mmCIF file of C-alpha atoms in Angstrom:
data_model
loop_
_atom_site.group_PDB
_atom_site.id
_atom_site.type_symbol
_atom_site.label_atom_id
_atom_site.label_comp_id
_atom_site.label_asym_id
_atom_site.label_seq_id
_atom_site.Cartn_x
_atom_site.Cartn_y
_atom_site.Cartn_z
ATOM 1 C CA GLU A 128 -73.193 -82.310 33.056
ATOM 2 C CA ALA A 129 -76.755 -83.556 33.459
ATOM 3 C CA GLN A 130 -77.843 -82.953 37.002
ATOM 4 C CA VAL A 131 -80.493 -82.031 39.518
ATOM 5 C CA THR A 132 -79.293 -79.301 41.854
ATOM 6 C CA GLN A 133 -80.795 -78.867 45.282
ATOM 7 C CA ASN A 134 -79.995 -76.168 47.784
ATOM 8 C CA PRO A 135 -79.214 -75.981 50.586
ATOM 9 C CA ARG A 136 -77.565 -79.288 51.458
ATOM 10 C CA TYR A 137 -78.185 -78.798 55.173
ATOM 11 C CA LEU A 138 -80.681 -76.539 56.890
ATOM 12 C CA ILE A 139 -81.480 -75.978 60.551
ATOM 13 C CA THR A 140 -84.439 -73.790 61.335
ATOM 14 C CA VAL A 141 -87.004 -73.123 64.035
ATOM 15 C CA THR A 142 -90.679 -73.919 64.170
ATOM 16 C CA GLY A 143 -92.810 -71.537 62.136
ATOM 17 C CA LYS A 144 -90.075 -69.853 60.130
ATOM 18 C CA LYS A 145 -90.911 -70.106 56.439
ATOM 19 C CA LEU A 146 -88.287 -71.722 54.241
ATOM 20 C CA THR A 147 -87.758 -72.715 50.630
ATOM 21 C CA VAL A 148 -85.649 -75.547 49.277
ATOM 22 C CA THR A 149 -84.707 -74.927 45.686
ATOM 23 C CA CYS A 150 -84.452 -77.525 42.947
ATOM 24 C CA SER A 151 -83.264 -77.060 39.402
ATOM 25 C CA GLN A 152 -82.617 -79.524 36.568
ATOM 26 C CA ASN A 153 -80.749 -78.966 33.317
ATOM 27 C CA MET A 154 -82.082 -81.940 31.338
ATOM 28 C CA ASN A 155 -85.300 -80.364 30.029
ATOM 29 C CA HIS A 156 -87.318 -82.940 31.949
ATOM 30 C CA GLU A 157 -91.065 -82.512 32.051
ATOM 31 C CA TYR A 158 -91.543 -84.417 35.272
ATOM 32 C CA MET A 159 -90.265 -83.275 38.664
ATOM 33 C CA SER A 160 -91.101 -84.422 42.161
ATOM 34 C CA TRP A 161 -90.220 -84.090 45.819
ATOM 35 C CA TYR A 162 -89.687 -86.956 48.246
ATOM 36 C CA ARG A 163 -88.935 -87.107 51.924
ATOM 37 C CA GLN A 164 -86.913 -89.925 53.460
ATOM 38 C CA ASP A 165 -87.407 -91.023 57.049
ATOM 39 C CA PRO A 166 -85.794 -93.996 58.836
ATOM 40 C CA GLY A 167 -87.850 -97.142 58.448
ATOM 41 C CA LEU A 168 -90.261 -95.500 56.012
ATOM 42 C CA GLY A 169 -88.243 -95.288 52.820
ATOM 43 C CA LEU A 170 -88.975 -92.427 50.451
ATOM 44 C CA ARG A 171 -92.440 -90.945 50.267
ATOM 45 C CA GLN A 172 -93.652 -88.593 47.584
ATOM 46 C CA ILE A 173 -94.701 -85.115 48.679
ATOM 47 C CA TYR A 174 -95.662 -83.386 45.435
ATOM 48 C CA TYR A 175 -95.029 -83.877 41.761
ATOM 49 C CA SER A 176 -95.300 -81.844 38.600
ATOM 50 C CA MET A 177 -95.905 -83.121 35.098
ATOM 51 C CA ASN A 178 -95.135 -79.809 33.416
ATOM 52 C CA VAL A 179 -95.074 -76.062 33.901
ATOM 53 C CA GLU A 180 -98.018 -74.893 36.003
ATOM 54 C CA VAL A 181 -99.161 -78.510 36.525
ATOM 55 C CA THR A 182 -98.642 -79.838 40.036
ATOM 56 C CA ASP A 183 -100.372 -82.446 42.164
ATOM 57 C CA LYS A 184 -100.227 -83.944 45.623
ATOM 58 C CA GLY A 185 -98.259 -87.050 46.375
ATOM 59 C CA ASP A 186 -98.706 -89.269 49.403
ATOM 60 C CA VAL A 187 -97.640 -86.833 52.158
ATOM 61 C CA PRO A 188 -98.412 -83.271 50.976
ATOM 62 C CA GLU A 189 -99.595 -81.754 54.267
ATOM 63 C CA GLY A 190 -97.510 -78.779 55.331
ATOM 64 C CA TYR A 191 -95.817 -78.308 51.975
ATOM 65 C CA LYS A 192 -96.313 -76.168 48.888
ATOM 66 C CA VAL A 193 -94.707 -76.266 45.482
ATOM 67 C CA SER A 194 -94.728 -74.211 42.322
ATOM 68 C CA ARG A 195 -93.608 -74.845 38.743
ATOM 69 C CA LYS A 196 -93.355 -71.506 36.984
ATOM 70 C CA GLU A 197 -90.446 -72.605 34.826
ATOM 71 C CA LYS A 198 -89.666 -76.028 33.437
ATOM 72 C CA ARG A 199 -86.285 -76.286 35.109
ATOM 73 C CA ASN A 200 -87.252 -75.185 38.637
ATOM 74 C CA PHE A 201 -89.441 -76.840 41.250
ATOM 75 C CA PRO A 202 -89.040 -75.260 44.702
ATOM 76 C CA LEU A 203 -90.427 -76.827 47.864
ATOM 77 C CA ILE A 204 -91.940 -74.374 50.330
ATOM 78 C CA LEU A 205 -92.590 -74.962 54.008
ATOM 79 C CA GLU A 206 -94.797 -72.068 55.105
ATOM 80 C CA SER A 207 -94.702 -72.934 58.807
ATOM 81 C CA PRO A 208 -92.246 -75.759 59.478
ATOM 82 C CA SER A 209 -92.840 -78.087 62.389
ATOM 83 C CA PRO A 210 -90.498 -80.605 64.051
ATOM 84 C CA ASN A 211 -92.245 -83.528 62.311
ATOM 85 C CA GLN A 212 -90.956 -82.133 59.034
ATOM 86 C CA THR A 213 -87.391 -82.857 60.104
ATOM 87 C CA SER A 214 -86.291 -85.190 57.352
ATOM 88 C CA LEU A 215 -84.035 -85.769 54.352
ATOM 89 C CA TYR A 216 -85.599 -84.274 51.239
ATOM 90 C CA PHE A 217 -84.928 -85.236 47.641
ATOM 91 C CA CYS A 218 -85.896 -83.533 44.454
ATOM 92 C CA ALA A 219 -86.052 -85.722 41.356
ATOM 93 C CA SER A 220 -86.738 -85.329 37.675
ATOM 94 C CA SER A 221 -87.219 -87.533 34.645
ATOM 95 C CA ASN A 222 -88.636 -87.711 31.191
ATOM 96 C CA ARG A 223 -92.352 -88.222 31.110
ATOM 97 C CA ASP A 224 -92.303 -91.928 30.293
ATOM 98 C CA SER A 225 -92.851 -94.066 33.354
ATOM 99 C CA ASN A 226 -90.054 -96.465 32.448
ATOM 100 C CA GLU A 227 -87.484 -93.707 32.661
ATOM 101 C CA LYS A 228 -85.289 -93.575 35.721
ATOM 102 C CA LEU A 229 -85.529 -90.717 38.152
ATOM 103 C CA PHE A 230 -82.534 -88.412 38.463
ATOM 104 C CA PHE A 231 -82.162 -87.340 42.069
ATOM 105 C CA GLY A 232 -80.655 -84.255 43.621
ATOM 106 C CA SER A 233 -78.075 -84.701 46.354
ATOM 107 C CA GLY A 234 -80.640 -84.204 49.112
ATOM 108 C CA THR A 235 -81.400 -81.585 51.750
ATOM 109 C CA GLN A 236 -81.158 -82.558 55.400
ATOM 110 C CA LEU A 237 -83.662 -80.374 57.236
ATOM 111 C CA SER A 238 -83.867 -80.052 61.007
ATOM 112 C CA VAL A 239 -86.763 -78.100 62.522
ATOM 113 C CA LEU A 240 -86.204 -77.237 66.178
ATOM 114 C CA ALA B 178 -102.934 -99.214 45.985
ATOM 115 C CA GLN B 179 -99.585 -100.563 44.976
ATOM 116 C CA LYS B 180 -97.124 -101.578 47.639
ATOM 117 C CA ILE B 181 -93.469 -102.534 47.871
ATOM 118 C CA THR B 182 -92.035 -104.711 50.645
ATOM 119 C CA GLN B 183 -88.400 -105.164 51.576
ATOM 120 C CA THR B 184 -88.288 -107.586 54.482
ATOM 121 C CA GLN B 185 -84.550 -107.479 55.188
ATOM 122 C CA PRO B 186 -83.615 -104.422 57.249
ATOM 123 C CA GLY B 187 -79.946 -105.417 57.094
ATOM 124 C CA MET B 188 -77.749 -107.879 55.264
ATOM 125 C CA PHE B 189 -74.122 -108.889 55.675
ATOM 126 C CA VAL B 190 -71.916 -110.363 52.983
ATOM 127 C CA GLN B 191 -68.236 -111.040 52.595
ATOM 128 C CA GLU B 192 -66.261 -109.392 49.890
ATOM 129 C CA LYS B 193 -66.336 -111.256 46.545
ATOM 130 C CA GLU B 194 -69.446 -113.218 47.459
ATOM 131 C CA ALA B 195 -72.851 -112.790 45.857
ATOM 132 C CA VAL B 196 -75.826 -111.414 47.775
ATOM 133 C CA THR B 197 -79.556 -111.259 47.074
ATOM 134 C CA LEU B 198 -81.716 -108.422 48.344
ATOM 135 C CA ASP B 199 -85.394 -109.263 48.464
ATOM 136 C CA CYS B 200 -88.251 -107.190 47.115
ATOM 137 C CA THR B 201 -91.892 -108.131 46.720
ATOM 138 C CA TYR B 202 -94.599 -105.961 45.305
ATOM 139 C CA ASP B 203 -98.327 -105.818 45.146
ATOM 140 C CA THR B 204 -100.239 -104.434 42.220
ATOM 141 C CA SER B 205 -103.242 -105.533 40.213
ATOM 142 C CA ASP B 206 -102.208 -103.661 37.081
ATOM 143 C CA PRO B 207 -100.526 -105.679 34.331
ATOM 144 C CA SER B 208 -98.188 -102.871 33.251
ATOM 145 C CA TYR B 209 -95.576 -101.608 35.678
ATOM 146 C CA GLY B 210 -91.869 -101.136 36.205
ATOM 147 C CA LEU B 211 -89.478 -101.999 38.988
ATOM 148 C CA PHE B 212 -86.383 -99.997 39.908
ATOM 149 C CA TRP B 213 -83.509 -100.480 42.292
ATOM 150 C CA TYR B 214 -81.576 -97.562 43.739
ATOM 151 C CA LYS B 215 -78.454 -97.479 45.891
ATOM 152 C CA GLN B 216 -77.898 -94.902 48.602
ATOM 153 C CA PRO B 217 -74.325 -94.798 49.976
ATOM 154 C CA SER B 218 -73.512 -93.100 53.258
ATOM 155 C CA SER B 219 -72.988 -89.827 51.393
ATOM 156 C CA GLY B 220 -76.736 -89.786 50.802
ATOM 157 C CA GLU B 221 -77.197 -89.543 47.057
ATOM 158 C CA MET B 222 -79.584 -91.850 45.222
ATOM 159 C CA ILE B 223 -77.952 -93.878 42.456
ATOM 160 C CA PHE B 224 -80.014 -95.729 39.858
ATOM 161 C CA LEU B 225 -78.936 -99.366 39.463
ATOM 162 C CA ILE B 226 -81.362 -101.326 37.330
ATOM 163 C CA TYR B 227 -84.840 -101.358 35.785
ATOM 164 C CA GLN B 228 -87.255 -104.191 34.906
ATOM 165 C CA GLY B 229 -90.464 -103.722 32.984
ATOM 166 C CA SER B 230 -93.369 -106.060 33.638
ATOM 167 C CA TYR B 231 -93.463 -107.140 30.003
ATOM 168 C CA ASP B 232 -89.728 -107.656 29.648
ATOM 169 C CA GLN B 233 -89.055 -111.235 28.645
ATOM 170 C CA GLN B 234 -85.619 -111.440 30.179
ATOM 171 C CA ASN B 235 -84.283 -110.517 33.590
ATOM 172 C CA ALA B 236 -82.493 -107.180 33.575
ATOM 173 C CA THR B 237 -78.733 -107.077 34.063
ATOM 174 C CA GLU B 238 -76.322 -104.164 34.520
ATOM 175 C CA GLY B 239 -72.745 -105.205 35.142
ATOM 176 C CA ARG B 240 -72.583 -106.932 38.539
ATOM 177 C CA TYR B 241 -76.252 -106.234 39.178
ATOM 178 C CA SER B 242 -79.034 -108.494 37.992
ATOM 179 C CA LEU B 243 -82.693 -108.600 38.779
ATOM 180 C CA ASN B 244 -84.317 -111.937 39.559
ATOM 181 C CA PHE B 245 -87.822 -111.145 38.312
ATOM 182 C CA GLN B 246 -90.499 -113.701 39.182
ATOM 183 C CA LYS B 247 -93.725 -112.208 37.962
ATOM 184 C CA ALA B 248 -96.073 -114.895 39.272
ATOM 185 C CA ARG B 249 -94.599 -114.530 42.750
ATOM 186 C CA LYS B 250 -94.485 -110.726 42.420
ATOM 187 C CA SER B 251 -90.865 -110.578 43.433
ATOM 188 C CA ALA B 252 -87.999 -108.545 41.989
ATOM 189 C CA ASN B 253 -84.894 -109.459 43.931
ATOM 190 C CA LEU B 254 -81.604 -107.679 43.310
ATOM 191 C CA VAL B 255 -78.561 -109.915 42.956
ATOM 192 C CA ILE B 256 -75.134 -108.368 43.400
ATOM 193 C CA SER B 257 -72.336 -110.636 42.255
ATOM 194 C CA ALA B 258 -68.751 -110.440 43.513
ATOM 195 C CA SER B 259 -69.511 -107.944 46.270
ATOM 196 C CA GLN B 260 -67.106 -105.084 46.813
ATOM 197 C CA LEU B 261 -66.518 -102.931 49.879
ATOM 198 C CA GLY B 262 -68.020 -100.009 47.971
ATOM 199 C CA ASP B 263 -71.321 -101.894 47.738
ATOM 200 C CA SER B 264 -71.963 -101.158 51.414
ATOM 201 C CA ALA B 265 -75.016 -98.924 51.253
ATOM 202 C CA MET B 266 -78.764 -98.717 51.597
ATOM 203 C CA TYR B 267 -80.708 -100.297 48.723
ATOM 204 C CA PHE B 268 -84.229 -99.319 47.758
ATOM 205 C CA CYS B 269 -86.672 -101.164 45.554
ATOM 206 C CA ALA B 270 -89.350 -99.037 43.868
ATOM 207 C CA LEU B 271 -92.482 -99.760 41.860
ATOM 208 C CA ASN B 272 -93.818 -97.527 39.131
ATOM 209 C CA MET B 273 -97.167 -97.900 37.471
ATOM 210 C CA ASN B 274 -97.310 -97.293 33.733
ATOM 211 C CA THR B 275 -99.847 -94.545 34.062
ATOM 212 C CA GLY B 276 -98.057 -92.291 31.604
ATOM 213 C CA PHE B 277 -96.085 -90.474 34.258
ATOM 214 C CA GLN B 278 -93.780 -91.219 37.131
ATOM 215 C CA LYS B 279 -95.349 -92.378 40.385
ATOM 216 C CA LEU B 280 -92.644 -94.310 42.149
ATOM 217 C CA VAL B 281 -93.499 -96.080 45.388
ATOM 218 C CA PHE B 282 -90.428 -97.031 47.416
ATOM 219 C CA GLY B 283 -89.791 -99.839 49.846
ATOM 220 C CA THR B 284 -88.270 -99.205 53.258
ATOM 221 C CA GLY B 285 -84.816 -100.259 52.140
ATOM 222 C CA THR B 286 -82.176 -102.851 53.021
ATOM 223 C CA ARG B 287 -78.825 -101.853 54.482
ATOM 224 C CA LEU B 288 -76.023 -103.967 53.038
ATOM 225 C CA LEU B 289 -72.676 -104.258 54.771
ATOM 226 C CA VAL B 290 -69.795 -105.831 52.888
ATOM 227 C CA SER B 291 -66.967 -107.073 55.084
ATOM 228 C CA PRO B 292 -63.359 -107.719 53.990
#
């Protein structure tokens, strides 16, 4: 089954404790990205990757890191989480063409205390 | 910079009636695409419909249709014969045809379908 797999689904952590949210897709998509969703703000792009070893900042990259060592994986790293990073996070992937729909993971609800 | 506006924070509709969810966008580029996604209470994002800026006809997918008015820069989603399962958050998104995905999302409209 074609899918984007994110883990974990829920995560509660404390300020400053490094964490990684994993994302993997099985559709051989070139493009992957991370979004965060906050009430009243919709979804905002954090980082995106157009291919292996090619990543770039989205609209709200501060406090986040990503890597794309393999085509299928695109982990999101929070080196020192802060409470303002409490949010619902989505990983997404698609073919390169901009008229292709994004396939979303099931989301990660992160709470930073 | 491109921008998407959804002015209806919440909408109510009775089962079996049609409902229109508004979306306006702002871009100066002639080539772009518009997407609608549904987010039920379970949280996942479900693709509904796509309209390209050069498409001659309004997009349709089952009970979903997109009322695309290019001159007014609006891309309203029409859901016909609403069902209880349509209760969800709906997001409009704009993508520029830059050769890669750069979706900009609106703030969403929460639709509640009542029996």
